[in-house]
Amino acid sequence: MFVASCVAKGVIACTLSPFGDEAFYWQESLSPAWGYSDLPPLTAWLIAASEAVFGHGLLPMRLPFLLLGAALPWQVGAMAERYGGEPARWQAATFASLLPLAGSLGVLALPDVPLTFATLLALQGLLLALDTGGARGWCLLGAGLAIAWMTHYRAAMPMLAGLAFLALTPRGRLQWRRPGLWFAMGVASLGLVPIILYNVGAHGAGLAFQLVDRNPWRFHADALVQPLEQAVACTPIAWAAMLWAIAKAWRRRAEAPFDALATVAGTFVVAYFVLGLFADDLRFRAHWPLPGYLVACVALPLVLREARTAWRRTVHAGFVLGGLGLAAGFGYLGLAASAHGPAVLAGMKAFPTNFTGWRESAAATRDALAARPGAILVADNFMLAAELRFALGASRTVYSLDSPLNVKHGRAPQLAAWGLDEGGLAKHAGDATLLVVDESKLHDIEARDWLGSVCSRVEVDAPVDRVEAFDGRRRFALYEGRARATRGEPGNPDDCIVWMAAYRASLVPSP
């Protein structure tokens, strides 16, 4: 099963168009730095290192993440084996492999892959240090936390989980006096160096996005559905079994390793639920507690030993259903990656918008540039700009207009630092441009205002081409024009050719 999963992930990774965020991480890898406006540097560094060895392409970009994702079941199994022997190892590793979010992790070059790997590595080190008191365990704990900090600001959660263990359990409270703990914290603090260096140089842009800009910090009742989201993401019986394992481990917290497993897993599940009630309510968040569920998979075979036969069978059946969910997920991504698969999904609400249309828009852009070799390429948002650059090659400079999407996703400061926003484009005032516009979000309330403002940002002369794909679910328009020295005052959107062309196209059914 593990081999089949790895093969499926490898095939999909070789064929699936980049997710918009992936393409931007790839663009970040072209400019190695201590950090970026959205993330610490490790995701970009991994991509840069892999492409330096294997060249540019889908698989080289994703290869480090495929390898780290494949390591997760082995990490879970190794921890279970320490306390339950070989049967517990294979059982825990199988549970982890069958979880849809965990089993598919690594298909995409996303920071959650090294972050999850690092969190499990830190827990491996903690358990080893608690059992033996040796330096190796403390080193692994520190290294895991350092890697986590270099990956994402959400490294604060494993730190909080560790603090909960040190404060709430008798064995944890004993560690405050051990020099190994402080050595591990010293190693972990090295992972903060890139975050500090970047934010000092960028006037706190990364911290501002992660802690302020993306979070309302007020209660929103819609977040109360988080348990339902988690049940769907994990499949219901598997999710219930993991919560049961955490609860059983907490009841046995006077014993090792249940104190550490219950505290760490429980902190991820409970703290992310509480945080989700006040934090980011616009983005996908079902993956946030994933490390906690993987820790629950470590505990599950250990607590199942005392369970009734009927419950053990129910748990096993639940994870089989989880495996079916994983297979369905692979099927969905496989359809999105295939040449004709997206057409099958075009009529569905779950159409894979973020994985489709990029090849078609890049092909049209390539043809248009061939007829205008000196034109400056401009996209209407950061995601399209990154996708076009990925398809056309790193040597092709692609500017992005100052779309609200750039701000929403924390990419505006990074584009400004690179000089790839409207400020950088203004330096080419009067030069010929090829503007590519993604019209696919016309259902958004901001579409009319945004597309209607494009004419004040770029002097649009005439339409060049139009891409209509997948029954109109993906629409792109190409225009020739000239760069402006300064942005003009937005007029009536109905006077802008970009908005009106998009509006008319939305009214005409695709052939």
Coordinates of C-alpha atoms in Angstrom, one line a residue:
M1 CA 0.0 0.0 0.0
F2 CA 2.8 2.4 0.9
V3 CA 4.5 1.7 -2.4
A4 CA 1.3 2.2 -4.4
S5 CA 0.7 5.5 -2.6
C6 CA 4.3 6.7 -3.4
V7 CA 3.8 5.7 -7.1
A8 CA 0.5 7.5 -7.3
K9 CA 2.0 10.6 -5.7
G10 CA 5.0 10.4 -8.0
V11 CA 2.9 10.2 -11.2
I12 CA 0.6 13.1 -10.1
A13 CA 3.6 15.2 -9.1
C14 CA 5.1 14.8 -12.6
T15 CA 1.9 15.8 -14.4
L16 CA -0.2 18.1 -12.2
S17 CA 0.1 21.8 -13.0
P18 CA 1.5 23.9 -10.1
F19 CA -0.8 25.1 -7.5
G20 CA -0.7 28.9 -7.5
D21 CA 1.1 29.1 -4.2
E22 CA 3.6 26.4 -5.4
A23 CA 4.5 28.5 -8.4
F24 CA 5.1 31.5 -6.1
Y25 CA 7.4 29.4 -3.8
W26 CA 9.2 28.4 -7.0
Q27 CA 9.6 32.0 -7.9
E28 CA 11.0 32.7 -4.4
S29 CA 13.5 29.9 -5.0
L30 CA 15.0 32.0 -7.8
S31 CA 16.0 34.7 -5.3
P32 CA 17.4 32.8 -2.2
A33 CA 17.0 35.0 0.9
W34 CA 16.7 34.8 4.6
G35 CA 12.9 34.9 4.2
Y36 CA 10.0 36.2 2.3
S37 CA 6.8 38.1 3.0
D38 CA 4.7 35.0 3.3
L39 CA 7.1 32.4 4.8
P40 CA 10.5 31.7 6.2
P41 CA 13.0 30.4 3.7
L42 CA 13.1 26.6 3.8
T43 CA 10.4 25.8 1.3
A44 CA 12.2 28.0 -1.3
W45 CA 15.6 26.6 -0.4
L46 CA 14.4 23.1 -0.9
I47 CA 13.1 23.9 -4.3
A48 CA 16.2 25.8 -5.3
A49 CA 18.5 22.9 -4.2
S50 CA 16.5 20.3 -6.1
E51 CA 16.3 22.3 -9.3
A52 CA 20.0 23.1 -9.1
V53 CA 20.7 19.3 -9.2
F54 CA 17.9 18.0 -11.5
G55 CA 16.9 21.1 -13.6
H56 CA 13.7 22.9 -13.9
G57 CA 10.4 21.0 -14.0
L58 CA 7.4 19.7 -12.0
L59 CA 9.2 16.7 -10.5
P60 CA 12.4 18.5 -9.5
M61 CA 10.3 21.2 -7.8
R62 CA 8.4 18.7 -5.8
L63 CA 11.0 15.9 -5.2
P64 CA 12.2 17.1 -1.8
F65 CA 8.6 17.2 -0.6
L66 CA 7.8 13.8 -2.0
L67 CA 10.7 12.3 -0.1
L68 CA 9.7 14.1 3.2
G69 CA 6.1 13.1 2.8
A70 CA 7.2 9.5 2.3
A71 CA 9.2 9.6 5.5
L72 CA 6.2 10.5 7.7
P73 CA 4.7 6.9 8.2
W74 CA 8.2 5.7 9.0
Q75 CA 8.6 8.4 11.7
V76 CA 5.2 7.4 13.2
G77 CA 6.1 3.7 13.0
A78 CA 9.4 4.2 14.7
M79 CA 7.9 6.0 17.7
A80 CA 5.2 3.3 18.1
E81 CA 7.8 0.5 17.8
R82 CA 9.7 2.0 20.7
Y83 CA 6.8 1.2 23.1
G84 CA 4.8 -1.5 21.3
G85 CA 7.2 -3.5 19.3
E86 CA 7.0 -4.5 15.6
P87 CA 3.2 -5.0 15.5
A88 CA 2.6 -1.5 16.8
R89 CA 5.1 -0.1 14.3
W90 CA 3.3 -1.4 11.3
Q91 CA -0.1 -0.7 12.7
A92 CA 0.8 3.0 13.4
A93 CA 2.5 3.5 10.1
T94 CA -0.5 2.0 8.3
F95 CA -2.9 4.3 10.1
A96 CA -0.7 7.3 9.2
S97 CA -0.5 6.2 5.5
L98 CA -4.2 5.8 5.2
L99 CA -5.1 9.3 6.5
P100 CA -6.1 11.3 3.4
L101 CA -4.2 14.5 4.3
A102 CA -1.1 12.6 5.5
G103 CA -1.1 10.0 2.7
S104 CA -1.2 12.7 0.0
L105 CA 1.3 15.0 1.7
G106 CA 4.3 15.6 -0.6
V107 CA 2.4 15.7 -3.9
L108 CA 2.7 19.5 -3.8
A109 CA 5.7 21.6 -2.9
L110 CA 4.1 23.2 0.2
P111 CA 5.6 24.2 3.6
D112 CA 3.3 21.8 5.5
V113 CA 5.4 18.9 4.3
P114 CA 8.7 19.9 6.0
L115 CA 6.8 21.5 8.9
T116 CA 5.0 18.1 9.7
F117 CA 8.3 16.2 9.2
A118 CA 10.1 18.6 11.6
T119 CA 7.3 18.4 14.2
L120 CA 7.5 14.6 14.2
L121 CA 11.3 14.7 14.3
A122 CA 11.1 17.0 17.4
L123 CA 8.8 14.6 19.1
Q124 CA 11.0 11.6 18.3
G125 CA 13.9 13.5 19.9
L126 CA 11.8 14.4 23.0
L127 CA 10.7 10.8 23.5
L128 CA 14.3 9.6 23.1
A129 CA 15.6 12.2 25.6
L130 CA 12.9 11.4 28.1
D131 CA 13.7 7.7 28.0
T132 CA 17.5 7.8 27.9
G133 CA 18.5 11.3 28.9
G134 CA 21.1 11.2 26.2
A135 CA 22.4 14.1 24.1
R136 CA 21.1 12.6 20.9
G137 CA 17.5 13.0 21.9
W138 CA 17.9 16.6 22.9
C139 CA 19.8 17.3 19.6
L140 CA 17.0 15.8 17.6
L141 CA 14.4 17.8 19.5
G142 CA 16.3 21.0 18.9
A143 CA 17.0 20.2 15.2
G144 CA 13.3 19.4 14.6
L145 CA 12.1 22.7 16.2
A146 CA 14.8 24.7 14.3
I147 CA 13.6 23.1 11.0
A148 CA 10.0 24.0 11.9
W149 CA 10.9 27.6 12.5
M150 CA 12.7 27.8 9.2
T151 CA 9.6 26.5 7.5
H152 CA 6.6 28.3 8.8
Y153 CA 5.5 30.7 11.6
R154 CA 3.1 27.9 12.7
A155 CA 6.2 26.4 14.3
A156 CA 4.8 28.2 17.3
M157 CA 2.3 25.3 17.8
P158 CA 4.9 22.5 18.4
M159 CA 6.6 24.9 20.8
L160 CA 3.2 25.5 22.6
A161 CA 2.7 21.7 22.7
G162 CA 6.1 21.2 24.3
L163 CA 5.4 23.9 26.8
A164 CA 2.1 22.2 27.7
F165 CA 3.9 18.9 28.3
L166 CA 6.5 20.7 30.5
A167 CA 3.8 22.4 32.5
L168 CA 1.0 19.9 32.8
T169 CA 2.8 16.5 33.4
P170 CA 5.0 15.4 36.3
R171 CA 7.6 14.0 33.9
G172 CA 7.6 17.2 31.9
R173 CA 8.1 19.4 35.0
L174 CA 11.2 17.4 35.9
Q175 CA 12.8 18.5 32.6
W176 CA 13.1 22.2 33.5
R177 CA 16.2 21.4 35.6
R178 CA 17.9 19.3 32.9
P179 CA 20.6 21.1 30.9
G180 CA 19.6 19.0 27.8
L181 CA 16.3 20.8 27.5
W182 CA 18.1 24.2 27.4
F183 CA 20.6 22.9 24.9
A184 CA 17.7 21.8 22.7
M185 CA 16.1 25.2 23.0
G186 CA 19.4 26.8 22.0
V187 CA 19.5 24.7 18.9
A188 CA 15.9 25.4 18.2
S189 CA 16.5 29.2 18.4
L190 CA 18.9 28.9 15.5
G191 CA 15.8 28.4 13.3
L192 CA 14.6 31.8 14.4
V193 CA 17.6 33.6 12.9
P194 CA 16.3 33.7 9.3
I195 CA 12.9 35.0 10.6
I196 CA 14.6 37.7 12.6
L197 CA 17.0 38.7 9.8
Y198 CA 14.2 38.9 7.2
N199 CA 11.7 40.8 9.4
V200 CA 14.3 43.3 10.5
G201 CA 15.3 44.0 6.9
A202 CA 11.7 44.1 5.7
H203 CA 10.2 46.1 8.5
G204 CA 8.3 43.2 9.9
A205 CA 6.5 42.3 6.7
G206 CA 6.4 38.6 7.5
L207 CA 5.2 39.0 11.0
A208 CA 2.6 41.6 10.0
F209 CA 1.1 39.2 7.5
Q210 CA 1.0 36.1 9.7
L211 CA -0.1 37.8 12.9
V212 CA -2.2 40.8 11.8
D213 CA -3.1 41.0 8.1
R214 CA -4.5 37.5 7.6
N215 CA -6.3 37.2 10.9
P216 CA -9.5 39.1 12.0
W217 CA -8.8 38.3 15.7
R218 CA -12.4 38.4 16.5
F219 CA -14.9 35.5 17.1
H220 CA -16.6 34.2 14.0
A221 CA -19.2 31.6 14.5
D222 CA -18.7 29.9 11.2
A223 CA -15.5 28.4 12.6
L224 CA -17.6 26.2 14.9
V225 CA -17.9 23.8 12.0
Q226 CA -14.2 23.0 12.3
P227 CA -14.8 19.6 13.9
L228 CA -17.0 18.7 10.9
E229 CA -14.2 19.9 8.6
Q230 CA -11.8 17.7 10.5
A231 CA -14.1 14.7 10.4
V232 CA -14.4 15.0 6.6
A233 CA -10.7 15.6 6.1
C234 CA -9.7 12.5 8.1
T235 CA -12.9 10.5 7.4
P236 CA -15.3 10.3 10.3
I237 CA -14.5 7.0 12.0
A238 CA -10.7 7.5 11.7
W239 CA -11.1 11.0 13.2
A240 CA -13.2 9.6 16.1
A241 CA -10.7 6.9 16.7
M242 CA -7.8 9.4 16.9
L243 CA -9.7 11.6 19.3
W244 CA -10.5 8.5 21.4
A245 CA -6.8 7.6 21.4
I246 CA -5.8 11.0 22.6
A247 CA -8.4 10.8 25.4
K248 CA -7.3 7.3 26.4
A249 CA -3.7 8.5 26.4
W250 CA -4.5 11.5 28.6
R251 CA -6.2 9.2 31.2
R252 CA -3.0 7.2 31.3
R253 CA -0.7 10.3 31.4
A254 CA 1.0 9.0 34.6
E255 CA 2.7 6.5 32.3
A256 CA 5.3 7.0 29.6
P257 CA 4.9 7.7 26.7
F258 CA 1.2 8.6 27.1
D259 CA 1.9 11.8 28.9
A260 CA 3.9 13.2 26.0
L261 CA 1.7 11.8 23.2
A262 CA -1.6 12.9 24.8
T263 CA -0.3 16.4 25.6
V264 CA 1.3 17.0 22.2
A265 CA -1.5 15.6 20.1
G266 CA -4.2 17.2 22.3
T267 CA -2.6 20.6 22.1
F268 CA -2.6 20.5 18.3
V269 CA -6.2 19.5 18.1
V270 CA -7.6 21.7 20.9
A271 CA -5.4 24.8 20.4
Y272 CA -6.0 24.9 16.6
F273 CA -9.7 24.7 17.2
V274 CA -9.7 27.6 19.7
L275 CA -7.3 29.6 17.4
G276 CA -9.6 28.9 14.4
L277 CA -12.5 30.6 16.2
F278 CA -10.6 34.0 16.0
A279 CA -8.0 33.6 13.3
D280 CA -8.0 33.3 9.5
D281 CA -11.4 32.5 8.2
L282 CA -10.7 32.8 4.5
R283 CA -8.2 30.0 3.8
F284 CA -8.2 26.3 3.9
R285 CA -7.3 25.2 7.4
A286 CA -8.2 21.6 7.7
H287 CA -4.5 20.6 7.5
W288 CA -3.5 22.7 10.6
P289 CA -3.9 19.9 13.2
L290 CA -2.4 17.2 11.0
P291 CA 0.8 16.7 13.2
G292 CA -1.5 16.1 16.1
Y293 CA -3.4 13.4 14.3
L294 CA -0.2 11.7 13.3
V295 CA 0.9 11.7 17.0
A296 CA -2.5 10.1 17.8
C297 CA -1.6 7.4 15.3
V298 CA 1.4 6.6 17.4
A299 CA -0.8 6.2 20.5
L300 CA -3.6 4.3 18.8
P301 CA -2.1 0.8 18.6
L302 CA -0.9 1.1 22.2
V303 CA -4.4 1.9 23.5
L304 CA -6.2 -0.5 21.2
R305 CA -4.7 -3.4 23.0
E306 CA -7.1 -3.0 25.9
A307 CA -10.1 -2.2 23.7
R308 CA -12.9 -4.6 22.9
T309 CA -12.6 -6.7 19.7
A310 CA -15.6 -4.9 18.2
W311 CA -14.1 -1.5 18.7
R312 CA -10.7 -2.7 17.3
R313 CA -12.5 -3.9 14.2
T314 CA -14.4 -0.6 13.9
V315 CA -11.2 1.4 14.0
H316 CA -9.5 -0.8 11.4
A317 CA -12.6 -0.5 9.2
G318 CA -12.5 3.3 9.7
F319 CA -9.0 3.6 8.5
V320 CA -9.8 1.4 5.5
L321 CA -12.5 4.0 4.7
G322 CA -9.8 6.6 5.2
G323 CA -7.7 4.8 2.6
L324 CA -10.7 4.9 0.2
G325 CA -10.8 8.6 0.8
L326 CA -7.1 8.9 0.0
A327 CA -7.7 6.9 -3.2
A328 CA -10.6 9.3 -4.1
G329 CA -8.2 12.2 -3.5
F330 CA -5.6 10.7 -5.8
G331 CA -8.3 10.2 -8.4
Y332 CA -9.4 13.8 -8.2
L333 CA -5.8 15.1 -8.5
G334 CA -5.2 12.5 -11.3
L335 CA -8.2 13.9 -13.2
A336 CA -6.9 17.5 -12.6
A337 CA -3.5 16.5 -13.9
S338 CA -4.7 14.7 -17.0
A339 CA -5.2 16.3 -20.4
H340 CA -8.9 15.7 -20.5
G341 CA -9.8 15.1 -16.8
P342 CA -10.6 18.7 -15.9
A343 CA -13.3 18.7 -18.6
V344 CA -15.0 15.8 -16.7
L345 CA -15.0 18.0 -13.5
A346 CA -16.0 21.2 -15.3
G347 CA -19.7 21.0 -14.3
M348 CA -18.9 20.2 -10.7
K349 CA -18.6 22.6 -7.8
A350 CA -15.3 21.0 -6.9
F351 CA -13.7 22.0 -10.1
P352 CA -9.9 22.2 -9.6
T353 CA -9.6 25.9 -10.5
N354 CA -6.1 26.4 -9.0
F355 CA -4.6 23.5 -11.0
T356 CA -6.1 24.2 -14.4
G357 CA -5.9 26.7 -17.2
W358 CA -2.3 27.5 -16.7
R359 CA -1.0 25.5 -19.6
E360 CA -3.6 27.0 -21.9
S361 CA -2.9 30.5 -20.8
A362 CA 0.9 30.0 -21.1
A363 CA 0.6 28.6 -24.6
A364 CA -1.4 31.6 -25.7
T365 CA 1.1 33.9 -24.0
R366 CA 4.0 32.2 -25.7
D367 CA 2.4 32.7 -29.1
A368 CA 1.6 36.3 -28.4
L369 CA 5.1 37.0 -27.2
A370 CA 6.6 35.4 -30.3
A371 CA 4.8 38.0 -32.4
R372 CA 5.9 40.8 -29.9
P373 CA 9.4 39.9 -29.0
G374 CA 10.1 43.2 -27.1
A375 CA 6.9 43.3 -25.1
I376 CA 7.0 43.4 -21.3
L377 CA 4.9 40.6 -19.8
V378 CA 2.4 41.7 -17.2
A379 CA -0.2 39.5 -15.3
D380 CA -3.1 40.9 -13.4
N381 CA -2.2 39.1 -10.1
F382 CA 0.7 37.4 -8.4
M383 CA -0.6 33.8 -9.0
L384 CA -0.9 34.2 -12.7
A385 CA 2.5 35.9 -12.9
A386 CA 4.2 33.1 -11.1
E387 CA 2.5 30.4 -13.2
L388 CA 3.5 32.1 -16.4
R389 CA 7.0 32.5 -15.3
F390 CA 7.2 28.8 -14.3
A391 CA 5.9 27.8 -17.7
L392 CA 8.0 30.3 -19.8
G393 CA 11.2 29.9 -17.8
A394 CA 13.0 31.7 -15.0
S395 CA 14.7 34.1 -17.5
R396 CA 11.3 35.6 -18.4
T397 CA 10.5 38.6 -16.2
V398 CA 6.7 38.8 -15.4
Y399 CA 5.3 41.8 -13.6
S400 CA 2.1 41.7 -11.5
L401 CA -0.4 44.4 -11.1
D402 CA -1.3 45.3 -7.6
S403 CA -4.2 43.0 -7.3
P404 CA -6.2 42.6 -4.0
L405 CA -5.1 39.0 -4.2
N406 CA -1.5 40.0 -3.7
V407 CA -2.4 41.7 -0.4
K408 CA -4.8 38.9 0.7
H409 CA -2.1 36.3 0.3
G410 CA 0.8 38.4 1.7
R411 CA 2.7 38.6 -1.5
A412 CA 2.5 42.4 -2.1
P413 CA 5.6 43.3 0.0
Q414 CA 7.6 40.5 -1.7
L415 CA 6.7 41.7 -5.2
A416 CA 7.6 45.2 -4.3
A417 CA 11.0 44.1 -2.9
W418 CA 11.7 42.3 -6.2
G419 CA 10.5 45.3 -8.2
L420 CA 7.9 43.1 -10.0
D421 CA 4.8 45.1 -8.9
E422 CA 3.3 48.3 -10.5
G423 CA 6.1 50.3 -9.0
G424 CA 8.7 48.3 -10.9
L425 CA 6.5 48.3 -14.1
A426 CA 6.4 52.1 -14.0
K427 CA 10.1 52.3 -14.7
H428 CA 9.2 51.0 -18.2
A429 CA 6.7 53.7 -18.9
G430 CA 5.8 53.9 -22.5
D431 CA 7.2 50.5 -23.4
A432 CA 5.0 47.9 -25.1
T433 CA 3.4 45.4 -22.8
L434 CA 1.5 42.2 -23.2
L435 CA -1.1 42.0 -20.4
V436 CA -2.6 38.7 -19.4
V437 CA -5.8 38.8 -17.3
D438 CA -7.4 35.9 -15.3
E439 CA -11.1 36.5 -15.6
S440 CA -12.1 33.3 -13.8
K441 CA -13.3 34.9 -10.6
L442 CA -16.2 36.9 -12.0
H443 CA -18.4 35.5 -9.2
D444 CA -16.3 37.5 -6.7
I445 CA -17.9 40.8 -5.7
E446 CA -14.6 42.6 -6.3
A447 CA -14.3 41.4 -9.9
R448 CA -16.0 44.5 -11.5
D449 CA -14.0 47.0 -9.5
W450 CA -10.7 45.2 -10.0
L451 CA -11.0 44.4 -13.7
G452 CA -12.5 47.9 -14.3
S453 CA -9.4 49.4 -12.7
V454 CA -6.9 47.6 -15.0
C455 CA -7.2 50.3 -17.6
S456 CA -6.0 52.9 -15.1
R457 CA -2.9 50.7 -14.3
V458 CA -1.9 49.8 -17.9
E459 CA -2.6 51.7 -21.1
V460 CA -4.6 49.0 -22.9
D461 CA -4.7 49.4 -26.7
A462 CA -6.4 46.3 -28.1
P463 CA -7.3 42.7 -27.3
V464 CA -4.9 40.1 -28.6
D465 CA -6.3 36.7 -27.7
R466 CA -8.8 34.9 -25.5
V467 CA -8.6 31.5 -23.8
E468 CA -11.9 29.8 -22.9
A469 CA -11.3 26.4 -21.2
F470 CA -13.3 23.8 -19.5
D471 CA -16.8 25.1 -20.3
G472 CA -15.8 28.6 -19.3
R473 CA -14.6 27.7 -15.8
R474 CA -11.2 29.1 -16.8
R475 CA -11.0 32.4 -18.8
F476 CA -8.0 34.4 -19.7
A477 CA -7.7 37.4 -21.9
L478 CA -4.6 38.9 -23.5
Y479 CA -4.2 42.6 -24.4
E480 CA -1.4 44.7 -26.0
G481 CA -0.7 48.1 -24.5
R482 CA 1.9 50.3 -22.8
A483 CA 3.2 50.7 -19.3
R484 CA 2.2 53.8 -17.4
A485 CA 4.5 56.1 -15.5
T486 CA 1.9 56.6 -12.8
R487 CA -1.5 55.0 -12.1
G488 CA -4.4 57.0 -13.3
E489 CA -7.6 57.6 -11.5
P490 CA -10.0 54.6 -11.9
G491 CA -13.0 55.7 -14.0
N492 CA -16.3 54.0 -14.6
P493 CA -15.6 50.2 -14.9
D494 CA -18.0 50.0 -17.9
D495 CA -15.6 52.3 -19.8
C496 CA -12.7 49.8 -19.4
I497 CA -12.2 47.3 -22.2
V498 CA -10.9 44.7 -19.8
W499 CA -14.0 44.6 -17.6
M500 CA -16.4 44.9 -20.5
A501 CA -14.8 42.0 -22.4
A502 CA -14.8 39.9 -19.3
Y503 CA -18.4 40.7 -18.6
R504 CA -19.6 39.9 -22.2
A505 CA -17.6 36.6 -22.1
S506 CA -19.4 35.6 -18.9
L507 CA -22.7 36.0 -20.5
V508 CA -22.0 33.8 -23.5
P509 CA -22.0 30.0 -22.9
S510 CA -18.8 28.3 -23.9
P511 CA -18.9 26.1 -27.0

